[in-house]
Amino acid sequence: MQVFSTVAEFRQACTQAKRPLGLVPTMGALHAGHTALIRRSVDECKTTAATLFVNPAQFGPKEDFNSYPRNVQADMGTFEHEGVNLLFTPSTDEVYPPDFDTWVHAGKLSERLEGEFRPGHFRGVATVVCKLLSIARPDKAYFGQKDVQQTLVIKRINTDLNLGADIVVVPTVREPDGLALSSRNVKLNPDERRVATVLYNALSLAKEAVANGATDAGAIRAAMEELLRKEPLAQMDYATITDASTLEQLDAISRPALALIAARIGKTRLIDNMPLYP
Ligand code: PAF
C-alpha cells in the first residue's frame, strides 16, 4: 500500500493506476461497515484508493469534531490488510489551505432532515467529496447506505458537476441485535449501547407494517415515535417516512420509501434508515 499526504502525489498515483479505480472515502475509526466498502471496491476494481481525513468542515461548532474517534495506527493496518493500494491521509491545511474559499451546496436534498438538525453539515460533505472525486477521478466511489441522505447528496453533486464516478451504495452492516455499525458507537456506555437498538427496532416496526400492507405513513410514523419516547435515554430528533429519492415526507406509502431516524442516546447522536417497498 502506498500512502500519500499531498494532493499532487495522490492525484498522480490515481492517474497512473490500473483501471477501474475504486475510491473509498473515510474519516477513519474503521469498522466492518468500512471493510464492506473496501471489499466491494477490491472485488470490482483493479485498484482501490481510500482516503482517511476527519473533515472539520462537516462538523458544526457545537458538534464532536474534537472527540470524533481517531485510531490511525489500527486503521492503516486495516486498509493494508483489506487490499487498499493507494491511501490518501492529508492534513487539514492540504485540503483547506488558508486561502480556501469555494464551497459546494447541494440544494434541496441537503436542507432536509440532517440538514435541518446539522446546518452546514452537507456543505462540508459535498465540498470534501467533490474535492476527493476531482483529485482521484475514480471510476467508482463507495458509500454506506447508513448515511442515506449523504449518498443522495453525493449522487446529486456527482451528476450536477459531471464528476463522472459511478456512485455505489453498499448495504448497512449491523450488529447481531440490529444496531447499525457507526464509528460513534464506541462512545456509548453499556446502558446507552443497550438502548441504542431502539433505532433499529423502530425501523423494523415500519418495515414490518409495510410488509403487512400498511400504507398510512402518518400512523407508522406515530408508532415509531411512540417506541422512541418509551426510552428515557433516547432523545429523538426525527423519525419519519419519506420518498426514497427526494426525501420529501410522505402521507401514503405508494412508491419506494425510506424510514429514517435520528436520535441522541446520551451525548451520542446516531442515525439509521430502512428502505420500504410497498
Ligand atoms: O461518511 C463519511 O465518513 C464522511 O462523511 C465522508 C464521506 C468520508 C466525507 O468526509
PDB file of C-alpha atoms in Angstrom, residues 7-278:
ATOM      1  CA  VAL A   7      -2.905  16.236  -3.326  1.00  0.00           C
ATOM      2  CA  ALA A   8      -0.285  16.320  -6.099  1.00  0.00           C
ATOM      3  CA  GLU A   9       1.194  12.894  -5.248  1.00  0.00           C
ATOM      4  CA  PHE A  10      -2.175  11.227  -4.695  1.00  0.00           C
ATOM      5  CA  ARG A  11      -3.555  12.659  -7.949  1.00  0.00           C
ATOM      6  CA  GLN A  12      -0.516  11.409  -9.873  1.00  0.00           C
ATOM      7  CA  ALA A  13      -0.799   7.913  -8.384  1.00  0.00           C
ATOM      8  CA  CYS A  14      -4.520   7.790  -9.285  1.00  0.00           C
ATOM      9  CA  THR A  15      -3.803   8.982 -12.823  1.00  0.00           C
ATOM     10  CA  GLN A  16      -1.261   6.166 -13.279  1.00  0.00           C
ATOM     11  CA  ALA A  17      -3.347   3.483 -11.515  1.00  0.00           C
ATOM     12  CA  LYS A  18      -4.724   0.438 -13.309  1.00  0.00           C
ATOM     13  CA  ARG A  19      -8.402   0.934 -14.140  1.00  0.00           C
ATOM     14  CA  PRO A  20     -11.108   0.553 -12.991  1.00  0.00           C
ATOM     15  CA  LEU A  21     -10.133   2.648  -9.962  1.00  0.00           C
ATOM     16  CA  GLY A  22     -12.396   2.489  -6.891  1.00  0.00           C
ATOM     17  CA  LEU A  23     -12.390   5.223  -4.232  1.00  0.00           C
ATOM     18  CA  VAL A  24     -13.440   4.645  -0.614  1.00  0.00           C
ATOM     19  CA  PRO A  25     -13.572   7.961   1.280  1.00  0.00           C
ATOM     20  CA  THR A  26     -13.494   7.560   5.095  1.00  0.00           C
ATOM     21  CA  MET A  27     -12.958   9.539   8.263  1.00  0.00           C
ATOM     22  CA  GLY A  28     -11.143   6.571   9.833  1.00  0.00           C
ATOM     23  CA  ALA A  29     -12.140   4.775  13.066  1.00  0.00           C
ATOM     24  CA  LEU A  30     -12.798   1.884  10.720  1.00  0.00           C
ATOM     25  CA  HIS A  31     -15.353  -0.834  11.439  1.00  0.00           C
ATOM     26  CA  ALA A  32     -16.949  -3.672   9.474  1.00  0.00           C
ATOM     27  CA  GLY A  33     -19.121  -1.156   7.579  1.00  0.00           C
ATOM     28  CA  HIS A  34     -15.969   0.427   6.107  1.00  0.00           C
ATOM     29  CA  THR A  35     -14.492  -3.011   5.457  1.00  0.00           C
ATOM     30  CA  ALA A  36     -17.579  -3.858   3.391  1.00  0.00           C
ATOM     31  CA  LEU A  37     -16.973  -0.748   1.236  1.00  0.00           C
ATOM     32  CA  ILE A  38     -13.298  -1.626   0.736  1.00  0.00           C
ATOM     33  CA  ARG A  39     -14.071  -5.287  -0.057  1.00  0.00           C
ATOM     34  CA  ARG A  40     -16.658  -4.283  -2.645  1.00  0.00           C
ATOM     35  CA  SER A  41     -14.144  -1.970  -4.312  1.00  0.00           C
ATOM     36  CA  VAL A  42     -11.366  -4.590  -4.230  1.00  0.00           C
ATOM     37  CA  ASP A  43     -13.834  -7.053  -5.733  1.00  0.00           C
ATOM     38  CA  GLU A  44     -14.979  -4.737  -8.540  1.00  0.00           C
ATOM     39  CA  CYS A  45     -11.871  -2.665  -9.335  1.00  0.00           C
ATOM     40  CA  LYS A  46      -8.246  -3.277 -10.357  1.00  0.00           C
ATOM     41  CA  THR A  47      -7.043  -0.514  -7.996  1.00  0.00           C
ATOM     42  CA  THR A  48      -8.605   0.590  -4.721  1.00  0.00           C
ATOM     43  CA  ALA A  49      -7.799   4.012  -3.296  1.00  0.00           C
ATOM     44  CA  ALA A  50      -9.015   5.060   0.154  1.00  0.00           C
ATOM     45  CA  THR A  51      -8.901   8.358   1.989  1.00  0.00           C
ATOM     46  CA  LEU A  52      -8.579   8.956   5.718  1.00  0.00           C
ATOM     47  CA  PHE A  53      -9.492  12.537   6.629  1.00  0.00           C
ATOM     48  CA  VAL A  54     -11.637  13.732   9.538  1.00  0.00           C
ATOM     49  CA  ASN A  55     -13.239  16.612   7.691  1.00  0.00           C
ATOM     50  CA  PRO A  56     -13.659  19.586  10.063  1.00  0.00           C
ATOM     51  CA  ALA A  57     -15.966  21.334   7.575  1.00  0.00           C
ATOM     52  CA  GLN A  58     -18.778  18.829   8.130  1.00  0.00           C
ATOM     53  CA  PHE A  59     -18.932  19.323  11.915  1.00  0.00           C
ATOM     54  CA  GLY A  60     -20.874  22.221  13.448  1.00  0.00           C
ATOM     55  CA  PRO A  61     -19.241  24.411  16.131  1.00  0.00           C
ATOM     56  CA  LYS A  62     -21.049  22.500  18.904  1.00  0.00           C
ATOM     57  CA  GLU A  63     -20.502  19.044  17.370  1.00  0.00           C
ATOM     58  CA  ASP A  64     -17.992  16.323  18.148  1.00  0.00           C
ATOM     59  CA  PHE A  65     -15.071  17.093  15.788  1.00  0.00           C
ATOM     60  CA  ASN A  66     -12.556  17.077  18.669  1.00  0.00           C
ATOM     61  CA  SER A  67     -13.919  13.913  20.265  1.00  0.00           C
ATOM     62  CA  TYR A  68     -14.622  12.074  16.978  1.00  0.00           C
ATOM     63  CA  PRO A  69     -12.954   8.625  17.378  1.00  0.00           C
ATOM     64  CA  ARG A  70      -9.468   8.504  15.853  1.00  0.00           C
ATOM     65  CA  ASN A  71      -7.424   5.317  15.511  1.00  0.00           C
ATOM     66  CA  VAL A  72      -4.874   5.969  12.761  1.00  0.00           C
ATOM     67  CA  GLN A  73      -2.442   3.109  13.529  1.00  0.00           C
ATOM     68  CA  ALA A  74      -5.158   0.426  13.583  1.00  0.00           C
ATOM     69  CA  ASP A  75      -6.827   1.982  10.511  1.00  0.00           C
ATOM     70  CA  MET A  76      -3.579   1.809   8.492  1.00  0.00           C
ATOM     71  CA  GLY A  77      -3.349  -1.904   9.316  1.00  0.00           C
ATOM     72  CA  THR A  78      -6.968  -2.456   8.214  1.00  0.00           C
ATOM     73  CA  PHE A  79      -6.541  -0.561   4.925  1.00  0.00           C
ATOM     74  CA  GLU A  80      -3.419  -2.578   4.155  1.00  0.00           C
ATOM     75  CA  HIS A  81      -4.923  -5.912   5.216  1.00  0.00           C
ATOM     76  CA  GLU A  82      -8.112  -5.360   3.182  1.00  0.00           C
ATOM     77  CA  GLY A  83      -6.141  -4.713  -0.005  1.00  0.00           C
ATOM     78  CA  VAL A  84      -6.175  -0.923  -0.398  1.00  0.00           C
ATOM     79  CA  ASN A  85      -3.482   0.027  -2.920  1.00  0.00           C
ATOM     80  CA  LEU A  86      -3.377   3.815  -2.511  1.00  0.00           C
ATOM     81  CA  LEU A  87      -4.143   5.672   0.736  1.00  0.00           C
ATOM     82  CA  PHE A  88      -4.538   9.453   0.986  1.00  0.00           C
ATOM     83  CA  THR A  89      -4.071  10.893   4.512  1.00  0.00           C
ATOM     84  CA  PRO A  90      -3.900  14.663   4.019  1.00  0.00           C
ATOM     85  CA  SER A  91      -3.540  17.330   6.713  1.00  0.00           C
ATOM     86  CA  THR A  92      -6.344  19.853   7.155  1.00  0.00           C
ATOM     87  CA  ASP A  93      -4.181  22.555   5.511  1.00  0.00           C
ATOM     88  CA  GLU A  94      -3.593  20.331   2.491  1.00  0.00           C
ATOM     89  CA  VAL A  95      -7.371  20.031   1.939  1.00  0.00           C
ATOM     90  CA  TYR A  96      -8.289  23.548   3.084  1.00  0.00           C
ATOM     91  CA  PRO A  97      -5.299  25.860   2.530  1.00  0.00           C
ATOM     92  CA  PRO A  98      -5.575  29.224   4.352  1.00  0.00           C
ATOM     93  CA  ASP A  99      -6.995  30.986   1.264  1.00  0.00           C
ATOM     94  CA  PHE A 100      -9.577  28.240   0.530  1.00  0.00           C
ATOM     95  CA  ASP A 101     -12.900  29.905  -0.362  1.00  0.00           C
ATOM     96  CA  THR A 102     -15.066  27.635  -2.579  1.00  0.00           C
ATOM     97  CA  TRP A 103     -17.966  25.648  -1.149  1.00  0.00           C
ATOM     98  CA  VAL A 104     -20.375  23.170  -2.720  1.00  0.00           C
ATOM     99  CA  HIS A 105     -24.061  23.443  -1.815  1.00  0.00           C
ATOM    100  CA  ALA A 106     -26.275  20.561  -2.923  1.00  0.00           C
ATOM    101  CA  GLY A 107     -29.628  22.382  -2.798  1.00  0.00           C
ATOM    102  CA  LYS A 108     -32.927  20.972  -1.520  1.00  0.00           C
ATOM    103  CA  LEU A 109     -31.632  17.490  -0.653  1.00  0.00           C
ATOM    104  CA  SER A 110     -29.085  18.932   1.742  1.00  0.00           C
ATOM    105  CA  GLU A 111     -31.594  21.144   3.557  1.00  0.00           C
ATOM    106  CA  ARG A 112     -33.957  18.414   4.810  1.00  0.00           C
ATOM    107  CA  LEU A 113     -33.594  16.090   7.870  1.00  0.00           C
ATOM    108  CA  GLU A 114     -29.873  16.048   8.753  1.00  0.00           C
ATOM    109  CA  GLY A 115     -29.542  19.418   7.025  1.00  0.00           C
ATOM    110  CA  GLU A 116     -32.107  20.923   9.416  1.00  0.00           C
ATOM    111  CA  PHE A 117     -30.515  19.478  12.539  1.00  0.00           C
ATOM    112  CA  ARG A 118     -26.899  19.923  11.387  1.00  0.00           C
ATOM    113  CA  PRO A 119     -26.792  23.204   9.452  1.00  0.00           C
ATOM    114  CA  GLY A 120     -23.711  23.333   7.202  1.00  0.00           C
ATOM    115  CA  HIS A 121     -23.047  19.577   7.527  1.00  0.00           C
ATOM    116  CA  PHE A 122     -23.756  18.750   3.882  1.00  0.00           C
ATOM    117  CA  ARG A 123     -21.881  21.811   2.653  1.00  0.00           C
ATOM    118  CA  GLY A 124     -18.822  20.260   4.318  1.00  0.00           C
ATOM    119  CA  VAL A 125     -19.552  16.753   2.998  1.00  0.00           C
ATOM    120  CA  ALA A 126     -20.344  17.938  -0.547  1.00  0.00           C
ATOM    121  CA  THR A 127     -17.230  20.115  -0.683  1.00  0.00           C
ATOM    122  CA  VAL A 128     -14.787  17.460   0.526  1.00  0.00           C
ATOM    123  CA  VAL A 129     -16.320  14.667  -1.583  1.00  0.00           C
ATOM    124  CA  CYS A 130     -16.279  16.930  -4.641  1.00  0.00           C
ATOM    125  CA  LYS A 131     -12.596  17.612  -3.994  1.00  0.00           C
ATOM    126  CA  LEU A 132     -11.779  13.911  -3.491  1.00  0.00           C
ATOM    127  CA  LEU A 133     -13.639  12.875  -6.652  1.00  0.00           C
ATOM    128  CA  SER A 134     -11.913  15.667  -8.595  1.00  0.00           C
ATOM    129  CA  ILE A 135      -8.460  14.686  -7.325  1.00  0.00           C
ATOM    130  CA  ALA A 136      -8.783  10.896  -7.747  1.00  0.00           C
ATOM    131  CA  ARG A 137     -11.174  10.806 -10.758  1.00  0.00           C
ATOM    132  CA  PRO A 138     -12.271   7.256  -9.785  1.00  0.00           C
ATOM    133  CA  ASP A 139     -14.458   5.030 -11.944  1.00  0.00           C
ATOM    134  CA  LYS A 140     -16.454   4.055  -8.853  1.00  0.00           C
ATOM    135  CA  ALA A 141     -16.831   5.564  -5.380  1.00  0.00           C
ATOM    136  CA  TYR A 142     -18.254   3.617  -2.440  1.00  0.00           C
ATOM    137  CA  PHE A 143     -20.508   4.928   0.364  1.00  0.00           C
ATOM    138  CA  GLY A 144     -22.641   3.251   3.034  1.00  0.00           C
ATOM    139  CA  GLN A 145     -26.451   3.092   2.995  1.00  0.00           C
ATOM    140  CA  LYS A 146     -26.479   4.017   6.721  1.00  0.00           C
ATOM    141  CA  ASP A 147     -25.829   7.638   5.696  1.00  0.00           C
ATOM    142  CA  VAL A 148     -28.524   7.519   3.014  1.00  0.00           C
ATOM    143  CA  GLN A 149     -29.041  11.280   2.801  1.00  0.00           C
ATOM    144  CA  GLN A 150     -25.296  11.679   2.285  1.00  0.00           C
ATOM    145  CA  THR A 151     -25.419   9.161  -0.581  1.00  0.00           C
ATOM    146  CA  LEU A 152     -28.262  11.116  -2.243  1.00  0.00           C
ATOM    147  CA  VAL A 153     -26.385  14.411  -1.845  1.00  0.00           C
ATOM    148  CA  ILE A 154     -23.239  12.837  -3.303  1.00  0.00           C
ATOM    149  CA  LYS A 155     -25.155  11.371  -6.272  1.00  0.00           C
ATOM    150  CA  ARG A 156     -26.621  14.852  -6.882  1.00  0.00           C
ATOM    151  CA  ILE A 157     -23.233  16.625  -6.935  1.00  0.00           C
ATOM    152  CA  ASN A 158     -21.666  13.825  -8.976  1.00  0.00           C
ATOM    153  CA  THR A 159     -24.375  14.273 -11.624  1.00  0.00           C
ATOM    154  CA  ASP A 160     -24.713  18.064 -11.493  1.00  0.00           C
ATOM    155  CA  LEU A 161     -20.970  18.763 -11.510  1.00  0.00           C
ATOM    156  CA  ASN A 162     -20.191  15.992 -14.054  1.00  0.00           C
ATOM    157  CA  LEU A 163     -17.684  14.308 -11.740  1.00  0.00           C
ATOM    158  CA  GLY A 164     -18.069  11.096 -13.719  1.00  0.00           C
ATOM    159  CA  ALA A 165     -17.926   8.460 -10.972  1.00  0.00           C
ATOM    160  CA  ASP A 166     -20.331   5.580 -10.583  1.00  0.00           C
ATOM    161  CA  ILE A 167     -21.614   6.082  -7.004  1.00  0.00           C
ATOM    162  CA  VAL A 168     -22.035   2.663  -5.367  1.00  0.00           C
ATOM    163  CA  VAL A 169     -24.180   2.403  -2.229  1.00  0.00           C
ATOM    164  CA  VAL A 170     -23.288  -0.562  -0.004  1.00  0.00           C
ATOM    165  CA  PRO A 171     -25.882  -2.062   2.416  1.00  0.00           C
ATOM    166  CA  THR A 172     -25.685  -1.169   6.115  1.00  0.00           C
ATOM    167  CA  VAL A 173     -23.715  -3.603   8.286  1.00  0.00           C
ATOM    168  CA  ARG A 174     -25.418  -4.310  11.625  1.00  0.00           C
ATOM    169  CA  GLU A 175     -24.544  -5.800  14.998  1.00  0.00           C
ATOM    170  CA  PRO A 176     -26.393  -9.064  15.790  1.00  0.00           C
ATOM    171  CA  ASP A 177     -29.045  -7.044  17.708  1.00  0.00           C
ATOM    172  CA  GLY A 178     -29.601  -4.751  14.710  1.00  0.00           C
ATOM    173  CA  LEU A 179     -27.599  -1.655  15.730  1.00  0.00           C
ATOM    174  CA  ALA A 180     -26.075  -0.141  12.583  1.00  0.00           C
ATOM    175  CA  LEU A 181     -22.281  -0.008  12.733  1.00  0.00           C
ATOM    176  CA  SER A 182     -21.004   3.538  13.209  1.00  0.00           C
ATOM    177  CA  SER A 183     -17.666   4.968  14.323  1.00  0.00           C
ATOM    178  CA  ARG A 184     -19.609   6.780  17.061  1.00  0.00           C
ATOM    179  CA  ASN A 185     -20.881   3.518  18.657  1.00  0.00           C
ATOM    180  CA  VAL A 186     -17.642   3.272  20.698  1.00  0.00           C
ATOM    181  CA  LYS A 187     -18.792   6.374  22.598  1.00  0.00           C
ATOM    182  CA  LEU A 188     -21.863   4.585  24.034  1.00  0.00           C
ATOM    183  CA  ASN A 189     -21.631   3.321  27.627  1.00  0.00           C
ATOM    184  CA  PRO A 190     -23.152  -0.140  28.315  1.00  0.00           C
ATOM    185  CA  ASP A 191     -26.611   1.267  29.204  1.00  0.00           C
ATOM    186  CA  GLU A 192     -26.623   3.521  26.137  1.00  0.00           C
ATOM    187  CA  ARG A 193     -25.434   0.658  23.947  1.00  0.00           C
ATOM    188  CA  ARG A 194     -28.409  -1.443  25.113  1.00  0.00           C
ATOM    189  CA  VAL A 195     -30.854   1.398  24.459  1.00  0.00           C
ATOM    190  CA  ALA A 196     -29.340   2.221  21.042  1.00  0.00           C
ATOM    191  CA  THR A 197     -31.110  -0.758  19.455  1.00  0.00           C
ATOM    192  CA  VAL A 198     -34.342   1.255  19.718  1.00  0.00           C
ATOM    193  CA  LEU A 199     -33.470   2.905  16.381  1.00  0.00           C
ATOM    194  CA  TYR A 200     -33.370  -0.457  14.617  1.00  0.00           C
ATOM    195  CA  ASN A 201     -36.471  -1.670  16.458  1.00  0.00           C
ATOM    196  CA  ALA A 202     -38.474   1.381  15.363  1.00  0.00           C
ATOM    197  CA  LEU A 203     -37.275   0.995  11.754  1.00  0.00           C
ATOM    198  CA  SER A 204     -38.128  -2.721  11.819  1.00  0.00           C
ATOM    199  CA  LEU A 205     -41.611  -1.855  13.048  1.00  0.00           C
ATOM    200  CA  ALA A 206     -42.045   0.356   9.965  1.00  0.00           C
ATOM    201  CA  LYS A 207     -40.664  -2.329   7.639  1.00  0.00           C
ATOM    202  CA  GLU A 208     -42.952  -4.972   9.075  1.00  0.00           C
ATOM    203  CA  ALA A 209     -46.029  -2.716   8.891  1.00  0.00           C
ATOM    204  CA  VAL A 210     -45.368  -2.012   5.196  1.00  0.00           C
ATOM    205  CA  ALA A 211     -44.670  -5.706   4.510  1.00  0.00           C
ATOM    206  CA  ASN A 212     -48.105  -6.422   6.049  1.00  0.00           C
ATOM    207  CA  GLY A 213     -49.779  -3.975   3.668  1.00  0.00           C
ATOM    208  CA  ALA A 214     -49.917  -0.758   5.750  1.00  0.00           C
ATOM    209  CA  THR A 215     -49.745   2.420   3.623  1.00  0.00           C
ATOM    210  CA  ASP A 216     -50.626   5.170   6.134  1.00  0.00           C
ATOM    211  CA  ALA A 217     -47.231   6.829   6.695  1.00  0.00           C
ATOM    212  CA  GLY A 218     -48.625   9.064   9.460  1.00  0.00           C
ATOM    213  CA  ALA A 219     -49.750   6.085  11.537  1.00  0.00           C
ATOM    214  CA  ILE A 220     -46.413   4.292  11.095  1.00  0.00           C
ATOM    215  CA  ARG A 221     -44.523   7.492  11.976  1.00  0.00           C
ATOM    216  CA  ALA A 222     -46.597   7.817  15.159  1.00  0.00           C
ATOM    217  CA  ALA A 223     -45.826   4.202  16.135  1.00  0.00           C
ATOM    218  CA  MET A 224     -42.083   4.761  15.565  1.00  0.00           C
ATOM    219  CA  GLU A 225     -42.165   7.936  17.664  1.00  0.00           C
ATOM    220  CA  GLU A 226     -44.044   6.189  20.452  1.00  0.00           C
ATOM    221  CA  LEU A 227     -41.422   3.431  20.638  1.00  0.00           C
ATOM    222  CA  LEU A 228     -38.614   6.000  20.822  1.00  0.00           C
ATOM    223  CA  ARG A 229     -40.402   8.052  23.506  1.00  0.00           C
ATOM    224  CA  LYS A 230     -40.591   4.967  25.730  1.00  0.00           C
ATOM    225  CA  GLU A 231     -36.781   5.058  26.115  1.00  0.00           C
ATOM    226  CA  PRO A 232     -35.824   7.818  28.568  1.00  0.00           C
ATOM    227  CA  LEU A 233     -32.154   7.679  27.425  1.00  0.00           C
ATOM    228  CA  ALA A 234     -33.137   8.341  23.782  1.00  0.00           C
ATOM    229  CA  GLN A 235     -33.868  11.907  22.623  1.00  0.00           C
ATOM    230  CA  MET A 236     -35.433  11.824  19.170  1.00  0.00           C
ATOM    231  CA  ASP A 237     -34.515  14.454  16.551  1.00  0.00           C
ATOM    232  CA  TYR A 238     -36.777  12.908  13.924  1.00  0.00           C
ATOM    233  CA  ALA A 239     -38.490   9.663  12.950  1.00  0.00           C
ATOM    234  CA  THR A 240     -40.056   9.950   9.530  1.00  0.00           C
ATOM    235  CA  ILE A 241     -41.086   8.294   6.283  1.00  0.00           C
ATOM    236  CA  THR A 242     -40.039   9.914   3.030  1.00  0.00           C
ATOM    237  CA  ASP A 243     -39.822   9.347  -0.688  1.00  0.00           C
ATOM    238  CA  ALA A 244     -36.682   7.263  -1.303  1.00  0.00           C
ATOM    239  CA  SER A 245     -35.133   9.723  -3.784  1.00  0.00           C
ATOM    240  CA  THR A 246     -36.303  13.221  -2.800  1.00  0.00           C
ATOM    241  CA  LEU A 247     -36.576  12.697   0.987  1.00  0.00           C
ATOM    242  CA  GLU A 248     -39.910  14.538   0.941  1.00  0.00           C
ATOM    243  CA  GLN A 249     -42.169  13.385   3.772  1.00  0.00           C
ATOM    244  CA  LEU A 250     -44.901  11.003   2.590  1.00  0.00           C
ATOM    245  CA  ASP A 251     -48.526  10.719   3.736  1.00  0.00           C
ATOM    246  CA  ALA A 252     -49.135   7.454   1.891  1.00  0.00           C
ATOM    247  CA  ILE A 253     -46.588   4.778   1.021  1.00  0.00           C
ATOM    248  CA  SER A 254     -47.310   4.033  -2.607  1.00  0.00           C
ATOM    249  CA  ARG A 255     -43.787   4.174  -4.040  1.00  0.00           C
ATOM    250  CA  PRO A 256     -40.273   3.247  -2.810  1.00  0.00           C
ATOM    251  CA  ALA A 257     -39.831   4.973   0.539  1.00  0.00           C
ATOM    252  CA  LEU A 258     -37.437   5.276   3.437  1.00  0.00           C
ATOM    253  CA  ALA A 259     -37.972   5.206   7.181  1.00  0.00           C
ATOM    254  CA  LEU A 260     -35.326   7.450   8.781  1.00  0.00           C
ATOM    255  CA  ILE A 261     -34.441   8.126  12.403  1.00  0.00           C
ATOM    256  CA  ALA A 262     -32.005  10.407  14.188  1.00  0.00           C
ATOM    257  CA  ALA A 263     -31.753  10.286  17.961  1.00  0.00           C
ATOM    258  CA  ARG A 264     -29.310  11.194  20.694  1.00  0.00           C
ATOM    259  CA  ILE A 265     -28.501   8.356  23.062  1.00  0.00           C
ATOM    260  CA  GLY A 266     -26.886  10.165  25.975  1.00  0.00           C
ATOM    261  CA  LYS A 267     -24.439  12.532  24.269  1.00  0.00           C
ATOM    262  CA  THR A 268     -24.018  10.407  21.136  1.00  0.00           C
ATOM    263  CA  ARG A 269     -26.127  11.221  18.094  1.00  0.00           C
ATOM    264  CA  LEU A 270     -26.997   8.210  15.924  1.00  0.00           C
ATOM    265  CA  ILE A 271     -28.796   7.952  12.585  1.00  0.00           C
ATOM    266  CA  ASP A 272     -30.206   4.952  10.757  1.00  0.00           C
ATOM    267  CA  ASN A 273     -32.691   4.174   7.976  1.00  0.00           C
ATOM    268  CA  MET A 274     -34.567   1.344   6.306  1.00  0.00           C
ATOM    269  CA  PRO A 275     -35.798   1.099   2.702  1.00  0.00           C
ATOM    270  CA  LEU A 276     -39.552   0.412   2.482  1.00  0.00           C
ATOM    271  CA  TYR A 277     -41.097  -1.261  -0.552  1.00  0.00           C
ATOM    272  CA  PRO A 278     -44.927  -1.074  -0.778  1.00  0.00           C
TER     273      PRO A 278
END
